[in-house]
Short mmCIF file of C-alpha atoms and ligand atoms in Angstrom, two decimals:
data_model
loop_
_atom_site.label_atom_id
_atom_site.label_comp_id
_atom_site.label_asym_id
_atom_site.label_seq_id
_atom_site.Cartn_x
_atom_site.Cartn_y
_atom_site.Cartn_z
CA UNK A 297 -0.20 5.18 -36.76
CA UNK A 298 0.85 4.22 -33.20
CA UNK A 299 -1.92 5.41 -30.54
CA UNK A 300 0.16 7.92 -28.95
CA UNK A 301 1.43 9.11 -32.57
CA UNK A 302 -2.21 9.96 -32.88
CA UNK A 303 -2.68 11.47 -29.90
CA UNK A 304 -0.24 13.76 -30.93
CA UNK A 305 -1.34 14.52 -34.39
CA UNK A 306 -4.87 15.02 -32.20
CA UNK A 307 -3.18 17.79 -30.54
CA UNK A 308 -1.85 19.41 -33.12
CA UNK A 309 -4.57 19.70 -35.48
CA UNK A 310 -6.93 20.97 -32.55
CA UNK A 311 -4.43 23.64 -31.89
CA UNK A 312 -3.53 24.28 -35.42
CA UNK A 313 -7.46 25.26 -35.70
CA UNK A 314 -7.46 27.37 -32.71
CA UNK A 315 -4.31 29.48 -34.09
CA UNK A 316 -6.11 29.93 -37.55
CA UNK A 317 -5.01 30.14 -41.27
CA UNK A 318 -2.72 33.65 -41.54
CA UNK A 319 -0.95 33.47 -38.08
CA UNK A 320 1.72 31.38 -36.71
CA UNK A 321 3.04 29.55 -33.34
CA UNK A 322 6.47 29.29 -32.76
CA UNK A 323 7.97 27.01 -29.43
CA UNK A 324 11.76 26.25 -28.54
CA UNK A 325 12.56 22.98 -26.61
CA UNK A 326 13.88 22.66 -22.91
CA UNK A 327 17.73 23.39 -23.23
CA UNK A 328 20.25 21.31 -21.64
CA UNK A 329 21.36 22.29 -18.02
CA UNK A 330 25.19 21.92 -17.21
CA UNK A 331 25.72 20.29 -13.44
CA UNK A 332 29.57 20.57 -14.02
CA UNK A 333 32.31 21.02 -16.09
CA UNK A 334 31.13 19.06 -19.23
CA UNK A 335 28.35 17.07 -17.18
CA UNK A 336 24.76 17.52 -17.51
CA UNK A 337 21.84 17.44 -15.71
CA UNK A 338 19.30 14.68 -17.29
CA UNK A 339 17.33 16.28 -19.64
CA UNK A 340 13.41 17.46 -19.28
CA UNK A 341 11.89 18.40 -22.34
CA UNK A 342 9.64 21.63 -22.02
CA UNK A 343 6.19 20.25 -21.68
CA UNK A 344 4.29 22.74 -24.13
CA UNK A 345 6.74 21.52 -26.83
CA UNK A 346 6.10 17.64 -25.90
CA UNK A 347 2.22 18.24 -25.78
CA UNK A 348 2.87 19.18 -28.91
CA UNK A 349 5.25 17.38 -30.65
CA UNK A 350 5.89 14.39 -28.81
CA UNK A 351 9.90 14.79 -29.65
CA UNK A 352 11.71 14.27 -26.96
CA UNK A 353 15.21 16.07 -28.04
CA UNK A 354 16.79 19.24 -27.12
CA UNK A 355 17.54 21.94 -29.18
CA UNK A 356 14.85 21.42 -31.83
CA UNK A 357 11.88 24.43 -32.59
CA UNK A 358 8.43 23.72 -33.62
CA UNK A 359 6.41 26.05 -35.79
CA UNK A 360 3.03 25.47 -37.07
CA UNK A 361 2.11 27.78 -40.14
CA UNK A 362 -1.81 26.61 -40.79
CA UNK A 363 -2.76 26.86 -44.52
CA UNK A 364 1.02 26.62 -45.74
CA UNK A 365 0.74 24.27 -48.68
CA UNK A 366 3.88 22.52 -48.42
CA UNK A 367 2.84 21.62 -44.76
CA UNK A 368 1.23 22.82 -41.66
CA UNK A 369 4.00 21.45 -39.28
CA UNK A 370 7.85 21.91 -39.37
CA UNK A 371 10.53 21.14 -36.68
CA UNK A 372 13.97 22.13 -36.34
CA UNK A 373 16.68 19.68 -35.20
CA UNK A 374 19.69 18.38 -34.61
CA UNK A 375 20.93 16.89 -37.81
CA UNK A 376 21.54 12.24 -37.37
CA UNK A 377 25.14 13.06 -36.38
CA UNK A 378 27.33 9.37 -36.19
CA UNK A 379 29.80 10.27 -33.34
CA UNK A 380 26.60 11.35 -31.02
CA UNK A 381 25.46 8.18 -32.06
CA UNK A 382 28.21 6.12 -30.43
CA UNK A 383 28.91 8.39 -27.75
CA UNK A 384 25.20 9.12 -26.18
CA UNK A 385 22.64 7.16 -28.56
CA UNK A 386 21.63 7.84 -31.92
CA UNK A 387 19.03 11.18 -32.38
CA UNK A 388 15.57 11.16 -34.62
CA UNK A 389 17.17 13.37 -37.50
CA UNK A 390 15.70 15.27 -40.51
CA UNK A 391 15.10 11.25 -41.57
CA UNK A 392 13.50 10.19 -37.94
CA UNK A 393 11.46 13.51 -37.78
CA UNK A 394 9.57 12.51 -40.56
CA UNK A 395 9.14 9.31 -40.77
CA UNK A 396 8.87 9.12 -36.24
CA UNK A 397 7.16 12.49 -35.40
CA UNK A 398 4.55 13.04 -38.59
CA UNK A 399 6.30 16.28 -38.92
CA UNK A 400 5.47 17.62 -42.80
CA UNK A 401 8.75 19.89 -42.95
CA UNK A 402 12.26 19.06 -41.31
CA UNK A 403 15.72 21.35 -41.33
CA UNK A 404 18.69 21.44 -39.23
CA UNK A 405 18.23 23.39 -36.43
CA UNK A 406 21.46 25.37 -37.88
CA UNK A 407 19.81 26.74 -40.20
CA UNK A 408 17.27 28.61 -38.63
CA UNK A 409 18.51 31.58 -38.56
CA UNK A 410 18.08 31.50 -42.59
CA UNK A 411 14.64 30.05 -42.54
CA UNK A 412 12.42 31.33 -39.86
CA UNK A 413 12.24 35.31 -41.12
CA UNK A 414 10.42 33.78 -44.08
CA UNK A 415 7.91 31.68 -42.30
CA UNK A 416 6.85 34.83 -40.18
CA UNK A 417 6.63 36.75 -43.81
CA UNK A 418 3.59 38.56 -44.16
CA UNK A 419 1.65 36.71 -41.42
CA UNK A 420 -0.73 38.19 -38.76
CA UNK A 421 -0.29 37.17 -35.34
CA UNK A 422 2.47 35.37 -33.59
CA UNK A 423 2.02 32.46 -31.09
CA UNK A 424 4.88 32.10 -28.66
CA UNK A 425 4.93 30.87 -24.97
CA UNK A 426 5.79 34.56 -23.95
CA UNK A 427 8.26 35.02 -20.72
CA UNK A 428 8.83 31.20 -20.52
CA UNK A 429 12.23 31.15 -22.15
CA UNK A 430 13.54 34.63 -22.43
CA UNK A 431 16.43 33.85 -24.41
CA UNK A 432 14.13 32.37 -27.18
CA UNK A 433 11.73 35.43 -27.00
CA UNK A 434 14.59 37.33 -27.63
CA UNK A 435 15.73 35.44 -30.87
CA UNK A 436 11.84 36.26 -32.20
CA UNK A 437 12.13 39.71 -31.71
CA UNK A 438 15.49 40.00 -33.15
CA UNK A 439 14.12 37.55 -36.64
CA UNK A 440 10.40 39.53 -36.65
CA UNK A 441 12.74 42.66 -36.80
CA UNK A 442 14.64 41.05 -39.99
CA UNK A 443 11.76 40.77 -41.63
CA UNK A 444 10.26 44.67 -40.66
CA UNK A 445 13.49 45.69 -42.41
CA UNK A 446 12.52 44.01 -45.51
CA UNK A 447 9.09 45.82 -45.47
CA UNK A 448 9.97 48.33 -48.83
CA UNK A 449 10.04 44.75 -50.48
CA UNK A 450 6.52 44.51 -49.46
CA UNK A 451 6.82 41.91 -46.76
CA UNK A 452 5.48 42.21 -43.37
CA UNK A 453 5.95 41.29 -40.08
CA UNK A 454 3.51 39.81 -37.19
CA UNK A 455 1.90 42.87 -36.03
CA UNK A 456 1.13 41.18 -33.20
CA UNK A 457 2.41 39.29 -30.34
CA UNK A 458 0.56 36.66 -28.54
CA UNK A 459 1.18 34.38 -25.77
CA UNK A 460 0.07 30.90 -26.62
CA UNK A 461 -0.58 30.19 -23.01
CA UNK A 462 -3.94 30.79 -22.73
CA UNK A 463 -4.63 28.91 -25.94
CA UNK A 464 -2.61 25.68 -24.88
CA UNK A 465 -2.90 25.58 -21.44
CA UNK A 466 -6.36 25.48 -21.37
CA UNK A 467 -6.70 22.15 -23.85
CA UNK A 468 -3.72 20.96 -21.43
CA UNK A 469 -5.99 21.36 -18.65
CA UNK A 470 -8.75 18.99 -19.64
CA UNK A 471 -7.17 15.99 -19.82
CA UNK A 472 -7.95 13.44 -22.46
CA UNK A 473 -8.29 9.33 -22.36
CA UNK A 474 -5.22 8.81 -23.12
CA UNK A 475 -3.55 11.30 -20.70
CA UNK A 476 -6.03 9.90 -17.81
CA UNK A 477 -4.34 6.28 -18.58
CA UNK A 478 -0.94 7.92 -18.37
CA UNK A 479 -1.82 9.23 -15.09
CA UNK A 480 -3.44 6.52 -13.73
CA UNK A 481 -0.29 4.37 -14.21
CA UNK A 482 1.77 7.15 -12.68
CA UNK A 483 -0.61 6.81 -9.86
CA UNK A 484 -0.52 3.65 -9.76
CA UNK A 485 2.97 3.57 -9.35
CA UNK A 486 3.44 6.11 -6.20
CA UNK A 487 0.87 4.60 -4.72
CA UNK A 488 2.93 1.00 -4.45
CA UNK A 489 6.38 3.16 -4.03
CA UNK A 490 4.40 4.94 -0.48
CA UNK A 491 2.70 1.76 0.99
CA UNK A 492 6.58 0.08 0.37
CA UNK A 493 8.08 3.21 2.32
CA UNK A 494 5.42 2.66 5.02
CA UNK A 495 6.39 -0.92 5.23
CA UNK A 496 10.03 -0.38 5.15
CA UNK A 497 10.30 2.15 7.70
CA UNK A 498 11.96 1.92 11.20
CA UNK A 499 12.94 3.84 13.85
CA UNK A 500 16.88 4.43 13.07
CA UNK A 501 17.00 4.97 9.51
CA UNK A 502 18.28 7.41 7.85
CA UNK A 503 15.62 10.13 5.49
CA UNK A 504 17.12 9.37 2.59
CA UNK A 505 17.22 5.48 3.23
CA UNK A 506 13.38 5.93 2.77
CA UNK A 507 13.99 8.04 -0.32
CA UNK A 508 15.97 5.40 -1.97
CA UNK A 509 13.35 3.05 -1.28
CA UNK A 510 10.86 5.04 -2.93
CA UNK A 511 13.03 5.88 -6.06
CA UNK A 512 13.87 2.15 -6.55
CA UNK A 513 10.34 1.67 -6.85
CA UNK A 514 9.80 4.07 -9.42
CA UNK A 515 12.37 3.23 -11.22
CA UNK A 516 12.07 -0.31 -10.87
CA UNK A 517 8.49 0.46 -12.95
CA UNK A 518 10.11 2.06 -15.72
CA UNK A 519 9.31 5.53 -14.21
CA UNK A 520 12.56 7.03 -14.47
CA UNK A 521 12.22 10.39 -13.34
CA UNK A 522 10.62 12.04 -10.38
CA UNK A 523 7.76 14.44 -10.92
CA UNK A 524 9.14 16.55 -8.31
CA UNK A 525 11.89 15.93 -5.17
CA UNK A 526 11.06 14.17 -2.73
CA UNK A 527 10.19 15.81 0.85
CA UNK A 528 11.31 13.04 3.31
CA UNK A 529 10.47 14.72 6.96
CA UNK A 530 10.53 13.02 10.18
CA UNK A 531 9.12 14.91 13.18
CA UNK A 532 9.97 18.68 13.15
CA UNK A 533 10.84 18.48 8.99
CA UNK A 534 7.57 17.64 8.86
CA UNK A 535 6.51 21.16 9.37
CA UNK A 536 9.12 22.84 6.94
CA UNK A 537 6.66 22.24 3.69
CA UNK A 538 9.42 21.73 0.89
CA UNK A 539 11.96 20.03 2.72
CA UNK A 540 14.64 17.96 0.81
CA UNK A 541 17.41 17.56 2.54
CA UNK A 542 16.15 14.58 3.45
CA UNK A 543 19.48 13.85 5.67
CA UNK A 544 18.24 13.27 9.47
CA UNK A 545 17.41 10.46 11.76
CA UNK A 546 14.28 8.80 12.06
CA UNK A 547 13.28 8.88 15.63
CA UNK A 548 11.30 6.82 18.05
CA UNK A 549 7.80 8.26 18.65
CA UNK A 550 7.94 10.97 15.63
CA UNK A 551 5.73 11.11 12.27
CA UNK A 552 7.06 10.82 8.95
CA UNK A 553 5.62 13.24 6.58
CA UNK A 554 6.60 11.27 2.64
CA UNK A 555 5.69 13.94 -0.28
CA UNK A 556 6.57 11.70 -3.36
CA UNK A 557 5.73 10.90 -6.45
CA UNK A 558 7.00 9.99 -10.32
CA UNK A 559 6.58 10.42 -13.94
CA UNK A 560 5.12 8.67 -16.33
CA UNK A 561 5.17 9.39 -19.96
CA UNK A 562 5.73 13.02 -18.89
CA UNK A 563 2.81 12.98 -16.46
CA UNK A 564 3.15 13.77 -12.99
CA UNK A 565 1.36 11.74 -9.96
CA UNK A 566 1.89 13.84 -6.13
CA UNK A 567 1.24 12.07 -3.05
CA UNK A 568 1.73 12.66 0.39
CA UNK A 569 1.03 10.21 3.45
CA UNK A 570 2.30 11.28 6.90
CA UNK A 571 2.85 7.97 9.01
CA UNK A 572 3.97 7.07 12.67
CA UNK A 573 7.69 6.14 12.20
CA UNK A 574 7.48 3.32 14.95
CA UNK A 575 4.09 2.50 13.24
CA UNK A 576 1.86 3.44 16.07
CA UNK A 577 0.10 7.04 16.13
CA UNK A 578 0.40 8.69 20.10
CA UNK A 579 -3.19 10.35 20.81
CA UNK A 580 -1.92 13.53 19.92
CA UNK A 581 -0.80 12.36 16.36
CA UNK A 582 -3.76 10.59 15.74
CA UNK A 583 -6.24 13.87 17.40
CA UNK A 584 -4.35 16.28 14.55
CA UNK A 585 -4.20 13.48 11.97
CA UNK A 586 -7.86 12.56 12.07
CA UNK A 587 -8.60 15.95 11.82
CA UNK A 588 -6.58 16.48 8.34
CA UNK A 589 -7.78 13.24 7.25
CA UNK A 590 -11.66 15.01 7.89
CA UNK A 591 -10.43 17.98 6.34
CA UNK A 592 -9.46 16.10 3.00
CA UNK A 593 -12.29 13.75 2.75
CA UNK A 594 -14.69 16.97 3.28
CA UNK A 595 -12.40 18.79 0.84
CA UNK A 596 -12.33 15.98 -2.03
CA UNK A 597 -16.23 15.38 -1.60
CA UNK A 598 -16.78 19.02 -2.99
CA UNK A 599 -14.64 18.24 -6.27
CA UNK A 600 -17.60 17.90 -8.51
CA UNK A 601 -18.29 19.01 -12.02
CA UNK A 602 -19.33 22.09 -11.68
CA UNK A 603 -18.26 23.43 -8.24
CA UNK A 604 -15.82 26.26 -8.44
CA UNK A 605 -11.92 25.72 -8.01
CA UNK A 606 -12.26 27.16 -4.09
CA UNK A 607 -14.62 24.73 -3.16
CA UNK A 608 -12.37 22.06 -2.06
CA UNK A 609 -9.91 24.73 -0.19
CA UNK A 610 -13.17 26.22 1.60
CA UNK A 611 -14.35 22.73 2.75
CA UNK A 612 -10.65 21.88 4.00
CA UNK A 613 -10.58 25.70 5.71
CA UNK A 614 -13.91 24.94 7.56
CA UNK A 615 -13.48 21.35 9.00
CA UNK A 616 -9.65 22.08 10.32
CA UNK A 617 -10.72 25.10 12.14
CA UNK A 618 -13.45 23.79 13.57
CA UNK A 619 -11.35 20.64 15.03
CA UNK A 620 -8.39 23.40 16.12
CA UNK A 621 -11.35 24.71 18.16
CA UNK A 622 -12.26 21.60 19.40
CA UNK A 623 -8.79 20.34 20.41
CA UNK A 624 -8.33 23.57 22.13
CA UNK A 625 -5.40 24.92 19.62
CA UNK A 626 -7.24 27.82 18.80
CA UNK A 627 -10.17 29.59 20.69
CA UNK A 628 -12.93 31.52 19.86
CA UNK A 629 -15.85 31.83 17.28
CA UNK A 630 -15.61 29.14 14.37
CA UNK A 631 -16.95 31.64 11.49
CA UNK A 632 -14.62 34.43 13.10
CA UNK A 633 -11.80 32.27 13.36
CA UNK A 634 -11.80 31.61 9.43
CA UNK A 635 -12.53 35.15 8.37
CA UNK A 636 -9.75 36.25 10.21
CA UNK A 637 -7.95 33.02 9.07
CA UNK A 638 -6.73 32.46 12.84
CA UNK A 639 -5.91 29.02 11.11
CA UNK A 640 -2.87 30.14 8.72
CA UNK A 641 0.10 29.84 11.45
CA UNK A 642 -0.73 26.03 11.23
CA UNK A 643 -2.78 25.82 7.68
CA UNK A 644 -0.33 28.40 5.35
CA UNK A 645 -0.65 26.83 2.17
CA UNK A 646 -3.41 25.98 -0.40
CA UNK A 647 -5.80 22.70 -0.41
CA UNK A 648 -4.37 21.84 -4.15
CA UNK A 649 -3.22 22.35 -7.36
CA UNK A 650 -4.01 21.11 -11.31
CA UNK A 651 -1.80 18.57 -11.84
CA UNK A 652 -0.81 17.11 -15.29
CA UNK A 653 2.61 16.98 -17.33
CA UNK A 654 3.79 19.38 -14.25
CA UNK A 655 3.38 18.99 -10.99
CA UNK A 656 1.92 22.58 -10.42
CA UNK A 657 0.09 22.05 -14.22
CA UNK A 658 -0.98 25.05 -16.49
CA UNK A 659 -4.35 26.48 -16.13
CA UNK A 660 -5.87 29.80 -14.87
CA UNK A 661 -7.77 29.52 -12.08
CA UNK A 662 -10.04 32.39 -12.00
CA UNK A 663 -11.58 33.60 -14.97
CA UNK A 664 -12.70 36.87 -15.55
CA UNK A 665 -11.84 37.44 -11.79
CA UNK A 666 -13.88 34.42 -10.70
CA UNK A 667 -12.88 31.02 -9.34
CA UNK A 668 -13.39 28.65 -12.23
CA UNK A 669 -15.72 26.06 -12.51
CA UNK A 670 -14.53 22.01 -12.25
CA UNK A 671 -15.24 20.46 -15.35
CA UNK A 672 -14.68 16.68 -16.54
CA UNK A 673 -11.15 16.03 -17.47
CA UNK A 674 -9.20 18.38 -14.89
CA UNK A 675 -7.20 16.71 -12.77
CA UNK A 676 -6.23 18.45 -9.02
CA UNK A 677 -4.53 17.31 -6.14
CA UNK A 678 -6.42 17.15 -2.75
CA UNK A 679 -4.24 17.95 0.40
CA UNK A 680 -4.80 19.85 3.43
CA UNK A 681 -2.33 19.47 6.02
CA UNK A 682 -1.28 21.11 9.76
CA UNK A 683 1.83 22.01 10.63
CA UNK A 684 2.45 22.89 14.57
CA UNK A 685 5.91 24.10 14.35
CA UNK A 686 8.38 23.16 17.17
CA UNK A 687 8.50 26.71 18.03
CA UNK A 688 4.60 27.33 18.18
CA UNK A 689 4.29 28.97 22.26
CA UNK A 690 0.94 29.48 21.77
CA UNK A 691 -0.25 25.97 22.17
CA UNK A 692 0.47 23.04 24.64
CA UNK A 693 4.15 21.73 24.06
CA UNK A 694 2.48 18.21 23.28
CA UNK A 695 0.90 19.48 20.05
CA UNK A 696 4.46 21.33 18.68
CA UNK A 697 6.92 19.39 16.32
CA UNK A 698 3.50 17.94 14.64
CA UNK A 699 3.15 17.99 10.57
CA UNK A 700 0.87 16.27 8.86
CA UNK A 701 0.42 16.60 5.26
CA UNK A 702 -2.23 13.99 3.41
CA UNK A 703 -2.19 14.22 -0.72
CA UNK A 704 -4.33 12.65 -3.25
CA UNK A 705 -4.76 13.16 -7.02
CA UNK A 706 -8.37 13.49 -7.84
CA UNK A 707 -9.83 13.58 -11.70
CA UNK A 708 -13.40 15.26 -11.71
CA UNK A 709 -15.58 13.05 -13.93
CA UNK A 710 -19.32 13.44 -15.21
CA UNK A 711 -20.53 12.10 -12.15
CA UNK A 712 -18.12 13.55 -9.48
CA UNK A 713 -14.62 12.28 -9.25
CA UNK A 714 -12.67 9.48 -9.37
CA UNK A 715 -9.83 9.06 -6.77
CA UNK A 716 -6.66 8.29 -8.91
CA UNK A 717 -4.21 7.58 -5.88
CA UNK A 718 -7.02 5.76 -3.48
CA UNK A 719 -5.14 2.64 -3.15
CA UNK A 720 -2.30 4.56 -0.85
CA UNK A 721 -3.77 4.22 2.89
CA UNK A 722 -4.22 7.20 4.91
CA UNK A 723 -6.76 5.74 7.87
CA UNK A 724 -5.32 5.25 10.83
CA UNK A 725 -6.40 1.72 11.01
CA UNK A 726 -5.11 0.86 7.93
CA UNK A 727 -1.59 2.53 8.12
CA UNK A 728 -1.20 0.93 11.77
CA UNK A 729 -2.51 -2.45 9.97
CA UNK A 730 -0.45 -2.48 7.67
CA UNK A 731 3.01 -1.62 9.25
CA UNK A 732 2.79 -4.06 12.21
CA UNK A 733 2.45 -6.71 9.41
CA UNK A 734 5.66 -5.46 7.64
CA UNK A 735 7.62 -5.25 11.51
CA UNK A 736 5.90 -8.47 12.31
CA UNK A 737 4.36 -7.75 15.33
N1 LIG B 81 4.78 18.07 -4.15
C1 LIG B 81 4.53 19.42 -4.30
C2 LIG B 81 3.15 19.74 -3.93
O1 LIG B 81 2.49 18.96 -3.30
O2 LIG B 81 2.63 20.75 -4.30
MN1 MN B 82 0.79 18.84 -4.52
MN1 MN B 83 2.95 16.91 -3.07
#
C-alpha cells in the first residue's frame, strides 16, 4: 500500500475505534459551487471527508459502520460514467473506489436513498459533522425518520445525535509525520513565492502584478491552489486586515503588507511579510516594524509544549504596548494600558491561529473553559501586527497609513518548536539586503 494510502487507512481505523462497535458516522463531500451559467468554481473537497477518505470527488458519502461484517467502510459515488470521461477526466468509480481508496463497500451515490435507512437500522449513536452542511443534515433527519417509521417491525433508529467534531477535530489537530512533511513542503513553497515577491517588487507596479508573481510560484511547484486569497496591500491597504482587491498602485516610500500562502496536498502554509516597496524602511517604518518583529519573536518563544494557547497572544500583547509607550503612540501605565487594552485601535486581531488542512484549522481552544495546553504535533501561526490607520488623529501624522503584519507557521515539538516558514526574511537587514541585490543597487 502506497504511504499516503496508509496514512489514510491510519485514520480511519483510529477513528473507527473512537466511534465504537453499535454506532455510526456518516460525512457528505464538498458540493460543487456554480460561478456562472454552467461554469464552476474549482472544486475543494470538504476536509473532514479527505482526512478521512482521501477521495478527492464530489458528490460521494462516507459512512463507517464498525463491527459490520461485510465491511467497516463504505462510500457512495458517482458511478465510472464514459462521456465525463472525455469531457472532464475519467472518475474513481465503484471499480476505482475499491481497488484506489481501500474502501470495503462501494454503491452509486444514486442509490442512497435505498441504502442508507438500513445502515442506520438499529444502531445507537449517529456521527455527523452537525451544522457544517445543512442540506446534508437535513437528508439524515429525513432517512433516521424512515427508519423510526419502520419501528413496529422492530427496527430502530439512532437515538442519538452526535457531532463528530469534537471527535475528529481533535486527532486533526495533532498533526502526524506525514502531515508535518506535507506542511513543510507547503512551507517551503510560500516561503520561495514571498522572498520572489520581495525581489520583484518596484515602485509602479500594480497589487496584483505582485499577486501574479506569487501565484506563478505556487503553481509553478505543483501547488495549485491557494490556501486562502491573497491580501496584497501597499501603504494604507496595509491597515484594512483582509484586503483583496489587490488593484492599486505601488507607491514610492510606502510598505507592502504580502499575506500569502498555498496548498499542498490539502495542507495550508500562511505567511505574511510587510516590506518597504522602494526596498528601504523610513525610520518610522522601521521604529513600528522592529517593534512587531519584537512582538513575534517574544510571542513565538512562548510556543512550547505545554504553555497554554494564550501564551503567545499575551507575550505579543505585552512587548507592542510597551514599544507604543515608548514611541510615544500611546501614554500612560504599561500594565494599565493592556488591561484596558489601550492597544486594540492599532492591535484588533489575535496573535494566531491552528493551522492545518484549513487555514483557520479545527480545534477548540479552551477546554472546559480554559485555554488549552500546546502539545507536540499542533501546528499555529505566529503573527502580531500594527495597523495605524490613515485616519488615526490621535497620533503624529508620520505614524498614520502604517500596517505591518509579520506571519510565521510554527509546529510545537518535544523540545519547543520548530519554525516551519523561517527561511522567509523578516529582519530589517535582511529584507533591505536582499532587495537592493534584486534592484541592483
Ligand atoms: N491569512 C489569513 C490569516 O492570516 O489568518
Ligand atoms: Mn494567519
Ligand atoms: Mn495570513
Amino acid at each position: 500500500m502506497l504511504k499516503k494510502q496508509q496514512e489514510f487507512a491510519r485514520r480511519r481505523q483510529q477513528f473507527l475505534r473512537m466511534i465504537g462497535v453499535g454506532n455510526i458516522a456518516v460525512f457528505a463531500s464538498a458540493s460543487i459551487s456554480m460561478r456562472n451559467s454552467d461554469v464552476e468554481f474549482p472544486f475543494r473537497q470538504n476536509s473532514d471527508f479527505f482526512y478521512l477518505s482521501g477521495f478527492d470527488e464530489p458528490e460521494s458519502v462516507i459512512v463507517f459502520v464498525p463491527g459490520r461484517k461485510q465491511g467497516e467502510y463504505i462510500l457512495f459515488c458517482r458511478e465510472f460514467d464514459e462521456k465525463t470521461a472525455l469531457w472532464v477526466g475519467a472518475n474513481a468509480g465503484l471499480d476505482g473506489a475499491i481497488k484506489d481508496y481501500a474502501v470495503d463497500d462501494a454503491f452509486p451515490i444514486d442509490d442512497i436513498d435505498d441504502i442508507l435507512p438500513g445502515l442506520l437500522e438499529n444502531k445507537n449513536c449517529l456521527y455527523f459533522p452537525m451544522g457544517a452542511q445543512p442540506n446534508f443534515d437535513q437528508k439524515l433527519m429525513d432517512w433516521s425518520q424512515q427508519v423510526r417509521s419502520r419501528s413496529r417491525a422492530g427496527v430502530s433508529a439512532p437515538a442519538e445525535f452526535i457531532s463528530s467534531d469534537h471527535l475528529l477535530h481533535e486527532m486533526r489537530l495533532i498533526k502526524s509525520a506525514y502531515e508535518i512533511k506535507q506542511m513543510k513542503k507547503a512551507a517551503k513553497i510560500s516561503v520561495a513565492a514571498h522572498i520572489k515577491a520581495m525581489q520583484s517588487c518596484r515602485v509602479g507596479m500594480y497589487e496584483y502584478q505582485v499577486e501574479a508573481n506569487l501565484k506563478h510560484h505556487f503553481m509553478n511547484e505543483g501547488a495549485q491552489q491557494e490556501a486562502y486569497p491573497a491580501i496584497v496591500g501597499g501603504g494604507n491597504n496595509g491597515c484594512v486586515l483582509h484586503y483583496i482587491d489587490n488593484n492599486a498602485v505601488l507607491k514610492d516610500g510606502d510598505l507592502l503588507l504580502i499575506d500569502a500562502g498555498c496548498e499542498w496536498e490539502k495542507y495550508a502554509s500562511d505567511i505574511t511579510r510587510t516590506f518597504p516597496v522602494n526596498g528601504v524602511f523610513s525610520d518610522e517604518q522601521k521604529a513600528l516594524y522592529q517593534l512587531v518583529l519584537d512582538a513575534q519573536y517574544a510571542a513565538i518563544e512562548q510556543v512550547q509544549p505545554g504553555h497554554h494557547w494564550n501564551d503567545p497572544h499575551d507575550a505579543a500583547v505585552k512587548v507592542l504596548t510597551q514599544g507604543l509607550v515608548a514611541l510615544g503612540l500611546l501614554k500612560g501605565q504599561v500594565s494599565t494600558l493592556i488591561k484596558n487594552e489601550a492597544y486594540k485601535p492599532y492591535y484588533m486581531h489575535r496573535t494566531g491561529h491552528w493551522l492545518g488542512m484549513d487555514v483557520h484549522d479545527v480545534g477548540d481552544y479552551k477546554l472546559d473553559n480554559q485555554w488549552r495546553l500546546l502539545e507536540p504535533g499542533m501546528v499555529l501561526t505566529v503573527e502580531p501586527g500594527l495597523y495605524i490607520q490613515p485616519d488615526a488623529k490621535e497620533v503624529d501624522e508620520k505614524w498614520r497609513g502604517i500596517g505591518i503584519r509579520i506571519e510565521d507557521d510554527v509546529l510545537v515539538t518535544k523540545k519547543g518548536h520548530e519554525v516551519l516558514t523561517e527561511a522567509t526574511p523578516k529582519e530589517v537587514v535582511d529584507i533591505e539586503r536582499l532587495m537592493r541585490a534584486a534592484n541592483g543597487t
